[in-house]
Coordinates of C-alpha atoms in Angstrom, one line a residue:
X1 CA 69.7 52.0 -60.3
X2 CA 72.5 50.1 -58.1
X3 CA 75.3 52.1 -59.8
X4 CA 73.0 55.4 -58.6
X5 CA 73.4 54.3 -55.4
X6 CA 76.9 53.3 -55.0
X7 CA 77.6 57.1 -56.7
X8 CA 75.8 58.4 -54.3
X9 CA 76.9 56.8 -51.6
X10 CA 80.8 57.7 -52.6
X11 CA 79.8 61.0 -52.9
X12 CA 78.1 60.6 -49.4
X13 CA 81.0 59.7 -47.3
X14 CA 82.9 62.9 -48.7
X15 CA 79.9 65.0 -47.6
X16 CA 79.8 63.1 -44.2
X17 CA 83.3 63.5 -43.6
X18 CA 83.0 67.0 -44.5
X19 CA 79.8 67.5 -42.0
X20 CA 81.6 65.8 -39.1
X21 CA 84.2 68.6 -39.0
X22 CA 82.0 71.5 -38.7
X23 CA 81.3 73.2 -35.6
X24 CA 77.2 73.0 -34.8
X25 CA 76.0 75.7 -32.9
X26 CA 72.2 74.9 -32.7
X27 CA 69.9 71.8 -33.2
X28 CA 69.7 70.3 -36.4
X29 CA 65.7 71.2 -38.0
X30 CA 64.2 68.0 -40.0
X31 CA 60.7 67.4 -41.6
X32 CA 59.3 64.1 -43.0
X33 CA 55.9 63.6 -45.7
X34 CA 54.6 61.2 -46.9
X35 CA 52.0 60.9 -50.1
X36 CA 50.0 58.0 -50.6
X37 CA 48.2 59.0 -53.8
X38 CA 45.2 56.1 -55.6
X39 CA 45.4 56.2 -59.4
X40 CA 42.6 55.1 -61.9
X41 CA 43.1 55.6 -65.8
X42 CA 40.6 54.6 -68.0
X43 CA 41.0 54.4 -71.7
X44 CA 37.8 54.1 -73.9
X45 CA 38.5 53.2 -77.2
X46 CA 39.5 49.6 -78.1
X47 CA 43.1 48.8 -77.7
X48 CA 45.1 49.2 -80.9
X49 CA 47.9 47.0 -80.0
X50 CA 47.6 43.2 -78.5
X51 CA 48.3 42.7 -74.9
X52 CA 46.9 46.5 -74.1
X53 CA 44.2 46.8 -71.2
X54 CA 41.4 49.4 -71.0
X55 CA 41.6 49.7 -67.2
X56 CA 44.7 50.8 -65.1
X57 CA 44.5 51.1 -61.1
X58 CA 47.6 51.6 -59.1
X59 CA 49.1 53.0 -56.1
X60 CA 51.5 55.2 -55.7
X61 CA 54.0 56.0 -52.6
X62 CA 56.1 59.8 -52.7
X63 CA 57.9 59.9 -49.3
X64 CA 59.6 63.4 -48.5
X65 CA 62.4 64.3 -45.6
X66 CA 65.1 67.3 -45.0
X67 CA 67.6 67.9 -42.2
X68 CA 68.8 71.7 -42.1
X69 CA 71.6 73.0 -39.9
X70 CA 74.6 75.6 -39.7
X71 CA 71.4 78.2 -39.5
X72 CA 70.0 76.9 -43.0
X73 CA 72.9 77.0 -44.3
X74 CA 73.9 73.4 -45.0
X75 CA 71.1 70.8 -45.6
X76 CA 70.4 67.3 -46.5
X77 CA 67.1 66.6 -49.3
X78 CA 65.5 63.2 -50.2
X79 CA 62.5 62.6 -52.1
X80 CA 61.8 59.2 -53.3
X81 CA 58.7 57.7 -55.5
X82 CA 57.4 54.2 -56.2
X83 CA 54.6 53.3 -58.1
X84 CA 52.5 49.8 -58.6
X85 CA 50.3 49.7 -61.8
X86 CA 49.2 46.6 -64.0
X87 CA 51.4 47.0 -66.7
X88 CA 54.3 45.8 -65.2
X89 CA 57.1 48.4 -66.4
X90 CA 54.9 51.4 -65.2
X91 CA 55.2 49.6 -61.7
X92 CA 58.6 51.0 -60.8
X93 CA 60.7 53.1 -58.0
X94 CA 63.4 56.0 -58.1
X95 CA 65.0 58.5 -56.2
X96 CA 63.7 61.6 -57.2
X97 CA 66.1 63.7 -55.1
X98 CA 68.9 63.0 -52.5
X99 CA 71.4 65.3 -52.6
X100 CA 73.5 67.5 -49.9
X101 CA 73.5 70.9 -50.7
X102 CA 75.9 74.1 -49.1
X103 CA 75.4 77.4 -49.5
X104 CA 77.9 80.5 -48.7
X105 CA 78.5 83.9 -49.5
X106 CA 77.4 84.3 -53.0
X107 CA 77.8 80.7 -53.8
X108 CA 75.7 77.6 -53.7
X109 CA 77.0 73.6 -54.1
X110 CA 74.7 70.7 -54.2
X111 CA 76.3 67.1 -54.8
X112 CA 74.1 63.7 -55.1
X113 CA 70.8 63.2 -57.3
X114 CA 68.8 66.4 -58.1
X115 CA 65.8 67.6 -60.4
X116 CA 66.7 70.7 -62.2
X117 CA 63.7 72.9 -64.6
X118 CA 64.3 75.4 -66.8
X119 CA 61.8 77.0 -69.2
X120 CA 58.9 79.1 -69.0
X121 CA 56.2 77.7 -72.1
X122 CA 53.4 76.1 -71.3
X123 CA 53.2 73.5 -74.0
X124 CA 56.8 72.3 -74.1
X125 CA 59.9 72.7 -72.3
X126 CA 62.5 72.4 -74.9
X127 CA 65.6 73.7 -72.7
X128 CA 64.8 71.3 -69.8
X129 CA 67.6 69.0 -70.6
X130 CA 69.1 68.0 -67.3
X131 CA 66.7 65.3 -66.2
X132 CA 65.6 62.3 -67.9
X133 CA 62.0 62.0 -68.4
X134 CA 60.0 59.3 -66.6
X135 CA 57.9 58.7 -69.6
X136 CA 55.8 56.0 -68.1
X137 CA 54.3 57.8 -65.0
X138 CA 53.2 60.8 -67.5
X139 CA 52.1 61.6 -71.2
X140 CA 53.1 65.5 -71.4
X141 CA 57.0 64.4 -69.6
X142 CA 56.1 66.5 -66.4
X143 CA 57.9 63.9 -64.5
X144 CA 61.4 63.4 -64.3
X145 CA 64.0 61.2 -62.8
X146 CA 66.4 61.9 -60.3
X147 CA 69.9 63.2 -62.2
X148 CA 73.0 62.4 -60.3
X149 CA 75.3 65.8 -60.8
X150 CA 77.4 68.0 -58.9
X151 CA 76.0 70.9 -59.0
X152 CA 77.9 74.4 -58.6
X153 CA 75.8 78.0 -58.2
X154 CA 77.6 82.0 -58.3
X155 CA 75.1 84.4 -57.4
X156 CA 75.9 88.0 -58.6
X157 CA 73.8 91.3 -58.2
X158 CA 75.0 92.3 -61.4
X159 CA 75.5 89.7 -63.6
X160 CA 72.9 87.3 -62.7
X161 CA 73.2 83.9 -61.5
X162 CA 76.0 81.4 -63.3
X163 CA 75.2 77.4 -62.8
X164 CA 77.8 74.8 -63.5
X165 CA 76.2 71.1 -63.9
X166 CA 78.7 68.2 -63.7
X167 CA 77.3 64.7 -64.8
X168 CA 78.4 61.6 -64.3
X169 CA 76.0 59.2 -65.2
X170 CA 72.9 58.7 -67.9
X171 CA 69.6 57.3 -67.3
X172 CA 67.7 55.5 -69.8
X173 CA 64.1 56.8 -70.8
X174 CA 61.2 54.2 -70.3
X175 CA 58.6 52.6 -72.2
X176 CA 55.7 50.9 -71.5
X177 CA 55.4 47.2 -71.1
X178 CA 53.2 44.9 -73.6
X179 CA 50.2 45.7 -71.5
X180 CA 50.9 49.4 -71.1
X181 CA 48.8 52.3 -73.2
X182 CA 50.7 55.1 -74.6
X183 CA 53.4 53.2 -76.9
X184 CA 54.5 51.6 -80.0
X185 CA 53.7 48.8 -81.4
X186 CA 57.1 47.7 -80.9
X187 CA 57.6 46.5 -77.4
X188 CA 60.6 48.8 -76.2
X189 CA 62.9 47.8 -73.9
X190 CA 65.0 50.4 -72.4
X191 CA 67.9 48.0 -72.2
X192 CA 68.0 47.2 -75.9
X193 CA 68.9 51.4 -76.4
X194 CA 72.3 51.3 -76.6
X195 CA 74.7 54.3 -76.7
X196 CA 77.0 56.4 -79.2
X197 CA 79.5 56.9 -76.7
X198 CA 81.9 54.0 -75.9
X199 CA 82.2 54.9 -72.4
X200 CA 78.1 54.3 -72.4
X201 CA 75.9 55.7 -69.4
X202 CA 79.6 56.5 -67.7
X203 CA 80.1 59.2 -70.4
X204 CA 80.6 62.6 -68.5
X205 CA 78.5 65.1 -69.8
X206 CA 78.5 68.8 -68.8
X207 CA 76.0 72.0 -68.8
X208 CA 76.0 75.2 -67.9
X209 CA 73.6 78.1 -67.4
X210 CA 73.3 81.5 -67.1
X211 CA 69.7 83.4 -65.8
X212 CA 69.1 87.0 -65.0
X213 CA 66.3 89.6 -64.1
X214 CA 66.5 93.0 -66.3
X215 CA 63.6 95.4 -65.8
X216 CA 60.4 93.1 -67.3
X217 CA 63.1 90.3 -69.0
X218 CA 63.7 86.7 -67.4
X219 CA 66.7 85.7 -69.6
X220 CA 68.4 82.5 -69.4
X221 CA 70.8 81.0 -71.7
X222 CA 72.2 77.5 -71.5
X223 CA 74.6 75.1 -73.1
X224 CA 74.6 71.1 -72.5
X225 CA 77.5 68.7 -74.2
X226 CA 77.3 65.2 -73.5
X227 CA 74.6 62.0 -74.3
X228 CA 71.2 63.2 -74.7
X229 CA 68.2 62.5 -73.0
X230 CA 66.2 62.0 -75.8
X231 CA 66.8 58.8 -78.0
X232 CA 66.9 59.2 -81.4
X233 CA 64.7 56.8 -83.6
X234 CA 65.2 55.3 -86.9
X235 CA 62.7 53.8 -88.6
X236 CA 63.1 50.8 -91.2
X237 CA 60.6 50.5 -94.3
X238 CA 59.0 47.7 -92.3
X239 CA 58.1 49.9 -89.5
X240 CA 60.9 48.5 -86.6
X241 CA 62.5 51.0 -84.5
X242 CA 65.8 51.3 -84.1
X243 CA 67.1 53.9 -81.3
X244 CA 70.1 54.8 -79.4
X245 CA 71.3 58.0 -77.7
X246 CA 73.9 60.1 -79.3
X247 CA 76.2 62.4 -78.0
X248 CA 74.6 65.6 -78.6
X249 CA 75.3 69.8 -78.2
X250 CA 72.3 71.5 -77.4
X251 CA 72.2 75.9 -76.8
X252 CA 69.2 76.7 -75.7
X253 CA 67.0 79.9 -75.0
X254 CA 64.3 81.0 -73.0
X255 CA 62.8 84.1 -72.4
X256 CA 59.6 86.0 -70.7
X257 CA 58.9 89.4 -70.8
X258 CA 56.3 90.5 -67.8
X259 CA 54.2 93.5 -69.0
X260 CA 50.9 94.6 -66.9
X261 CA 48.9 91.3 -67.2
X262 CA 50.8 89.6 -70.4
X263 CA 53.4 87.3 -70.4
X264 CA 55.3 87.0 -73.3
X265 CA 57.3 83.5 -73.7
X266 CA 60.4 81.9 -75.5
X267 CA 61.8 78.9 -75.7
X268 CA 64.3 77.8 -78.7
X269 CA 67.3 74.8 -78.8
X270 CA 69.8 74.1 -81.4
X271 CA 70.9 70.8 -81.1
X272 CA 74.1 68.7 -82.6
X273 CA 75.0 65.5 -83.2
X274 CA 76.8 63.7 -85.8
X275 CA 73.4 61.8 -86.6
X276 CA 71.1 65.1 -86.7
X277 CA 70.9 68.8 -86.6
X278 CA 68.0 71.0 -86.1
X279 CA 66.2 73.7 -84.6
X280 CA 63.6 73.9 -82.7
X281 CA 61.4 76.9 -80.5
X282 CA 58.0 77.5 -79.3
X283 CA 56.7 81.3 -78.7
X284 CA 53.7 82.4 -77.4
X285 CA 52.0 84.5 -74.7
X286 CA 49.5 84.6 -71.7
X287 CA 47.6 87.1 -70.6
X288 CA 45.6 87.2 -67.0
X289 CA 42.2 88.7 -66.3
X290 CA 42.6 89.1 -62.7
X291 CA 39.6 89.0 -59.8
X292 CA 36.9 89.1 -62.5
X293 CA 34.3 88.1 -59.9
X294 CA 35.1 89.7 -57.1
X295 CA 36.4 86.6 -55.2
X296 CA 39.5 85.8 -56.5
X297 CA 38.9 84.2 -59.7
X298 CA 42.0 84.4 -62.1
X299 CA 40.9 83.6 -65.7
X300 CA 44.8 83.2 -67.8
X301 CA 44.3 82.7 -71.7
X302 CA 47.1 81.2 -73.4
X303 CA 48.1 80.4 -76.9
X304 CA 51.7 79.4 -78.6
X305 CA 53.2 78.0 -81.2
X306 CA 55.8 74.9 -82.0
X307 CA 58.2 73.9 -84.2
X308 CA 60.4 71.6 -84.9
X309 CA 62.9 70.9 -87.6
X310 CA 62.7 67.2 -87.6
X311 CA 59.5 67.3 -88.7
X312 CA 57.0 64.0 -88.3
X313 CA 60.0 62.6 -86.7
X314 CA 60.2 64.6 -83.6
X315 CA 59.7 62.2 -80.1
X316 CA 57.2 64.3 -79.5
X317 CA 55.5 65.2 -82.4
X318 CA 54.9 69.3 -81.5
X319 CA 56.8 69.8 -85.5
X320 CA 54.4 72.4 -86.5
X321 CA 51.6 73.1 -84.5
X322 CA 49.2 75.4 -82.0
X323 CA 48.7 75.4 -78.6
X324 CA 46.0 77.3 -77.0
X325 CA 44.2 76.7 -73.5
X326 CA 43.0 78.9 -70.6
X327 CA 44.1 78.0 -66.7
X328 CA 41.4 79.1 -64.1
X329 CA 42.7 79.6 -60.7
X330 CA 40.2 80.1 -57.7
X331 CA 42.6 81.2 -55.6
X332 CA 40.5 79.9 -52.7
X333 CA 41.7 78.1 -49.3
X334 CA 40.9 74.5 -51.4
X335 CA 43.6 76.0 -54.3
X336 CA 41.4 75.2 -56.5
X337 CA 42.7 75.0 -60.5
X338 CA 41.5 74.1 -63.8
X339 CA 43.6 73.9 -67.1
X340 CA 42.3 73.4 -70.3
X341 CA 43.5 73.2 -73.5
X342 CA 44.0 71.9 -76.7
X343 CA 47.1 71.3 -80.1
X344 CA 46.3 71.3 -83.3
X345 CA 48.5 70.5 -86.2
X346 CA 49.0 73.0 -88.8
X347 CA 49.6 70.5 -91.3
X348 CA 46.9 67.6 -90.8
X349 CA 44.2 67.2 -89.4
X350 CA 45.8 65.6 -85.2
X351 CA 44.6 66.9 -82.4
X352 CA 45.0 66.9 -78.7
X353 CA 42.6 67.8 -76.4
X354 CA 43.2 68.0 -72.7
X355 CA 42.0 69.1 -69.3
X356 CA 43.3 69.5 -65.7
X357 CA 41.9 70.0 -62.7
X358 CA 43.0 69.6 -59.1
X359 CA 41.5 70.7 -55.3
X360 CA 42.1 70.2 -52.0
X361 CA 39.6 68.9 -49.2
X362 CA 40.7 69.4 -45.7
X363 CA 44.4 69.6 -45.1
X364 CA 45.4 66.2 -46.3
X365 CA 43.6 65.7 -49.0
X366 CA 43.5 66.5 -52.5
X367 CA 41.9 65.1 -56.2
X368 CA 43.2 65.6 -59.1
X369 CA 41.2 64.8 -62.5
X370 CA 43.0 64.6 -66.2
X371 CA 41.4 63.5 -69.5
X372 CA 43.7 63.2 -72.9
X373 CA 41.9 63.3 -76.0
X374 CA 43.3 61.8 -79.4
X375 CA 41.3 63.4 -82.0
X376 CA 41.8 62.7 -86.2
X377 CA 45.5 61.5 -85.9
X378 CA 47.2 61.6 -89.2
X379 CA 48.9 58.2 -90.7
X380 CA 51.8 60.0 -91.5
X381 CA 52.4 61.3 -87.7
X382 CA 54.7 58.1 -87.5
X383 CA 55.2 59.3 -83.1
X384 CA 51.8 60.2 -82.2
X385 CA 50.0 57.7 -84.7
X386 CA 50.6 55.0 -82.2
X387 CA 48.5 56.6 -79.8
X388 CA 45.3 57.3 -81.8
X389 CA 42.9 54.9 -80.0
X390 CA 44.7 56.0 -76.6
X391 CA 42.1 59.0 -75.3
X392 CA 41.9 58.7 -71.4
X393 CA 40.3 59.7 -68.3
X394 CA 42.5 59.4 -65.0
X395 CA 41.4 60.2 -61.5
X396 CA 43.8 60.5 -58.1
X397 CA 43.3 60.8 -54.8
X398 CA 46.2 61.8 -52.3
X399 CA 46.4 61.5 -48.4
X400 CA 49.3 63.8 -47.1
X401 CA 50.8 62.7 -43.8

């Protein structure tokens, strides 16, 4: 995290510089939040590992602030997150976003740390390869860590929209610590992944993306080339892990095709690396039954399915299964939602059960319930087997400031 800062802070004094010689006609606009949010997680079922606990409260702190000028043209974005939690990796601090970003004409430029999405599935975002995942704040990889890049944007009406993504630097994945749920039975410590490339984390890795709008298509297609995200794990006959992260190509696709109230989705990859080749895509659909009581109720049933070359020894075991699940939105003045849904493994009896559900009260306030259920898990899933007795129940509350 020190070498994050000291790029950013190079990168900084350019932008500073830069922001000194412009002319500023009108008064610079800024906003500042703040989200202090109260975790509980709760797991049930006896610990399968030694050191695990069954009960997990922590705190979590998710500050917010902007400064826009030159009419909205030019503007400055931070959003940082810590969190405190008993197991004492999970109890950690990043900087989701800081970057300055400049936009003119038909061209956009952001430089510092930046969290970039792409996909459209529901069950897994296979082309969303620019950030490192933060695999100790969440189970389904929601959460990602800020990327330090240079990001260049060219906006045509034509041709869609072409994105250039230069980056400097690689962050390690983390694990959960000896107390933690949701991990090996190895211990894993992020510093003991080491790297294909020589030049390690300083390796500079490239991307680029193209994404456009024809009729009812949402096309994008991307390319990445440089150390991937993901590490890759070996395992020995006596069960130890051994991982690193290897240089990698990865082309990727996604697609969604609006038509009335169905949403047709794509997402495939095709990754390369001297250590492993394969394929990967998940396909499905969702379709919307819109106001069915009158009020605003918005009933979405979904379904799609996964695969994955690397078979039982994909990170995150989705190798050959179904998703399906149905997202309730109340569309009321609390924005009220519910998602729930379930995977099942076409080729053994694991399954995941899940469900979502989030509501405001007042302005400031909002809960947010999630339960993970571990249902039947195959010995031979050698990923998700480690997480059999795992099944949780977590509970937030957030105060917005």
């Amino acid at each position: 995290m020190k070498r994050i800062i000291i790029f950013v802070l190079v990168l900084w004094v350019g932008v500073y510089l830069g922001i000194s010689q412009e002319k500023v006609n009108e008064k610079p606009k800024h906003e500042l939040e703040l989200e202090l949010e109260a975790e509980y997680r709760y797991f049930w079922d006896q610990a399968q590992f030694q050191g695990q606990l069954d009960h997990y409260p922590s705190l979590a702190l998710r500050p917010e602030y902007s400064l826009e000028w030159n009419r909205g043209y030019e503007n400055i974005n931070f959003t940082g997150f810590f969190r405190w939690d008993r197991d004492d990796e999970r109890t950690h601090w990043d900087i989701r976003e800081l970057y300055y970003q400049k936009a003119k004409g038909n061209w956009e430029l952001s430089i510092g740390l930046k969290k970039i999405y792409w996909g459209v599935a529901e069950s897994n975002h296979l082309v969303d390869i620019i950030n490192q995942t933060d695999a100790v704040e969440t189970f389904d990889g929601e959460e990602k860590l800020g990327q330090p890049m240079v990001q260049f944007s060219y906006i045509t009406s034509n041709w869609g929209t072409f994105d250039f993504f230069y980056l400097p630097y690689h962050r390690k994945r983390t694990f959960p610590g000896e107390k933690g749920r949701l991990r090996f039975g190895t211990v894993i410590d992020q510093d003991d992944l080491g790297y294909e490339s020589g030049a390690e984390e300083w390796r500079q890795d490239v991307a680029i993306r193209w994404k456009h709008y024809v009729g009812i298509f949402d096309l994008g297609l991307s390319h990445f080339y440089g150390t991937g995200r993901e590490p890759l794990f070996v395992f020995d006959p006596q069960g130890n892990i051994n991982a690193f992260y290897p240089v990698i190509h990865q082309t990727g696709l996604d697609l969604q095709i609006t038509h009335d109230a169905f949403l047709w989705k794509l997402e495939s990859i095709y990754r390369h690396a001297d250590a492993q080749d394969f394929m990967a895509f998940v396909a499905g659909l969702e379709y919307t039954f819109s106001n069915i009581d009158g009020n605003g109720l918005d009933i979405g049933v979904l379904g799609e399915y996964l695969y994955d070359e690397r078979d039982e020894l994909s990170l995150n075991a989705l190798q050959n299964d179904l998703f399906f699940g149905s997202r309730l939105a109340f569309n009321d003045v609390q924005d009220t939602s519910i998602l729930i849904g379930g995977i099942t493994d076409l080729e053994s009896s694991s399954k995941i059960f899940s469900i979502e559900a989030s509501r405001r009260f007042g302005s400031n306030w909002r809960a947010e319930v999630e339960a993970r259920i571990f249902k039947d898990i195959d010995n031979t899933e050698l990923i998700l087997s480690n997480f059999r007795e795992d099944s949780f129940l977590r509970i937030t509350i957030s105060r917005f400031f």
